[in-house]
């Protein structure tokens, strides 16, 4: 669980959230842009660079650790009421999974039409389209090692690197979406909108891509479809739902 040293209140809130579902966590001290950005990596903002580097710290821990999978969360995470049993058992994770997105961003998402039962009424589907957010995901030890090698140079925000099919780091992974989602960012479900996240930041303004960049992105997307055999048997869903009472208030 990524948390900035200055975010003491957020640490207290997220500790209570993990306690509510009965799951222990390891705190990873996030790299704080307010204390200086280690380097620039256009078109990323300084906050996005630090956010990405914070996730890389988690990937390194998983890559060096003894377990086959690790789960990465940011400190504004809100869990579904039954998240504990899912996070305490890895038997439901597909054997070929590199990444499993546990989060919902409440946007239209293209997923595989094949529904694989997990447990407790959950299922997993292949994630075929873009689904932003990096507040909660599972990652395999092998995928963590691959991502560390593939992101020595930062070219996009961390959620794009993980969940955007036009990025090669995404295209090379076998990625699943948990249905319903297990978590979301607090601002989606808090009555007052929740505090603005200090780890993530808004995406930079859209820019016109050069023709070569467009060709590269489309080629990467096609490569990913071939690799994951996802040209067909997919569907778009309006939102990935969240099994959490307050989620019903989200438009």
CSV table of N, CA and C in Angstrom, one decimal, residues 73 77-84 86-87 92 101-104 122 177-184 240-244:
chain,number,residue,atom,x,y,z
A,73,UNK,N,-1.8,-1.4,-3.8
A,73,UNK,CA,-2.9,-0.5,-3.6
A,73,UNK,C,-2.4,0.9,-3.3
A,77,UNK,N,-7.8,3.9,-1.4
A,77,UNK,CA,-8.6,2.7,-1.8
A,77,UNK,C,-9.8,2.5,-0.8
A,78,UNK,N,-10.9,2.2,-1.4
A,78,UNK,CA,-12.1,1.7,-0.7
A,78,UNK,C,-12.5,0.3,-1.2
A,79,UNK,N,-12.6,-0.6,-0.3
A,79,UNK,CA,-12.9,-2.0,-0.7
A,79,UNK,C,-14.4,-2.3,-0.6
A,80,UNK,N,-14.8,-3.3,-1.4
A,80,UNK,CA,-16.1,-3.9,-1.3
A,80,UNK,C,-16.2,-4.6,0.1
A,81,UNK,N,-17.4,-4.9,0.5
A,81,UNK,CA,-17.6,-5.4,1.9
A,81,UNK,C,-17.0,-6.8,2.0
A,82,UNK,N,-16.8,-7.6,0.9
A,82,UNK,CA,-16.3,-8.9,1.0
A,82,UNK,C,-15.0,-9.1,0.3
A,83,UNK,N,-14.2,-8.0,0.4
A,83,UNK,CA,-12.8,-8.1,-0.3
A,83,UNK,C,-11.9,-9.0,0.4
A,84,UNK,N,-12.0,-9.1,1.8
A,84,UNK,CA,-11.1,-9.9,2.5
A,84,UNK,C,-10.9,-11.3,2.1
A,86,UNK,N,-11.3,-12.6,-0.8
A,86,UNK,CA,-10.7,-12.7,-2.1
A,86,UNK,C,-9.2,-12.4,-2.1
A,87,UNK,N,-8.8,-11.5,-1.2
A,87,UNK,CA,-7.4,-11.1,-1.0
A,87,UNK,C,-6.6,-12.1,-0.2
A,92,UNK,N,-8.2,-18.5,-7.0
A,92,UNK,CA,-9.1,-18.1,-8.0
A,92,UNK,C,-8.4,-17.4,-9.2
A,101,UNK,N,-6.8,-6.6,-12.8
A,101,UNK,CA,-7.3,-5.3,-12.3
A,101,UNK,C,-8.4,-5.5,-11.3
A,102,UNK,N,-8.3,-5.0,-10.1
A,102,UNK,CA,-9.3,-5.2,-9.0
A,102,UNK,C,-10.2,-4.0,-8.9
A,103,UNK,N,-9.8,-2.9,-9.6
A,103,UNK,CA,-10.5,-1.6,-9.4
A,103,UNK,C,-11.5,-1.3,-10.5
A,104,UNK,N,-12.4,-0.5,-10.2
A,104,UNK,CA,-13.3,0.1,-11.3
A,104,UNK,C,-13.1,1.6,-11.3
A,122,UNK,N,-17.8,-13.8,-7.6
A,122,UNK,CA,-17.0,-13.0,-8.5
A,122,UNK,C,-16.6,-13.9,-9.7
A,177,UNK,N,-9.8,-8.6,-15.7
A,177,UNK,CA,-10.6,-7.7,-14.9
A,177,UNK,C,-11.5,-8.5,-14.0
A,178,UNK,N,-11.4,-8.2,-12.7
A,178,UNK,CA,-12.3,-8.9,-11.7
A,178,UNK,C,-13.7,-8.2,-11.8
A,179,UNK,N,-14.7,-9.1,-11.9
A,179,UNK,CA,-16.1,-8.7,-12.0
A,179,UNK,C,-17.0,-9.3,-10.9
A,180,UNK,N,-17.7,-8.5,-10.1
A,180,UNK,CA,-17.6,-7.0,-9.9
A,180,UNK,C,-16.2,-6.6,-9.4
A,181,UNK,N,-15.9,-5.4,-9.4
A,181,UNK,CA,-14.6,-4.9,-8.9
A,181,UNK,C,-14.5,-5.1,-7.4
A,182,UNK,N,-13.3,-5.1,-6.9
A,182,UNK,CA,-13.1,-5.3,-5.5
A,182,UNK,C,-12.8,-4.0,-4.8
A,183,UNK,N,-12.5,-2.9,-5.5
A,183,UNK,CA,-12.2,-1.7,-4.9
A,183,UNK,C,-12.3,-0.5,-5.9
A,184,UNK,N,-12.2,0.7,-5.3
A,184,UNK,CA,-12.2,1.9,-6.2
A,184,UNK,C,-11.6,3.0,-5.3
A,240,UNK,N,-17.7,-1.3,-14.9
A,240,UNK,CA,-17.4,-2.5,-14.1
A,240,UNK,C,-18.0,-2.1,-12.7
A,241,UNK,N,-19.0,-2.9,-12.3
A,241,UNK,CA,-19.6,-2.6,-11.0
A,241,UNK,C,-18.8,-2.9,-9.8
A,242,UNK,N,-19.1,-2.3,-8.7
A,242,UNK,CA,-18.4,-2.5,-7.4
A,242,UNK,C,-19.4,-3.0,-6.4
A,243,UNK,N,-19.1,-4.1,-5.8
A,243,UNK,CA,-20.0,-4.7,-4.8
A,243,UNK,C,-19.8,-4.0,-3.5
A,244,UNK,N,-20.4,-2.8,-3.4
A,244,UNK,CA,-20.2,-1.9,-2.2
A,244,UNK,C,-21.4,-1.0,-2.1
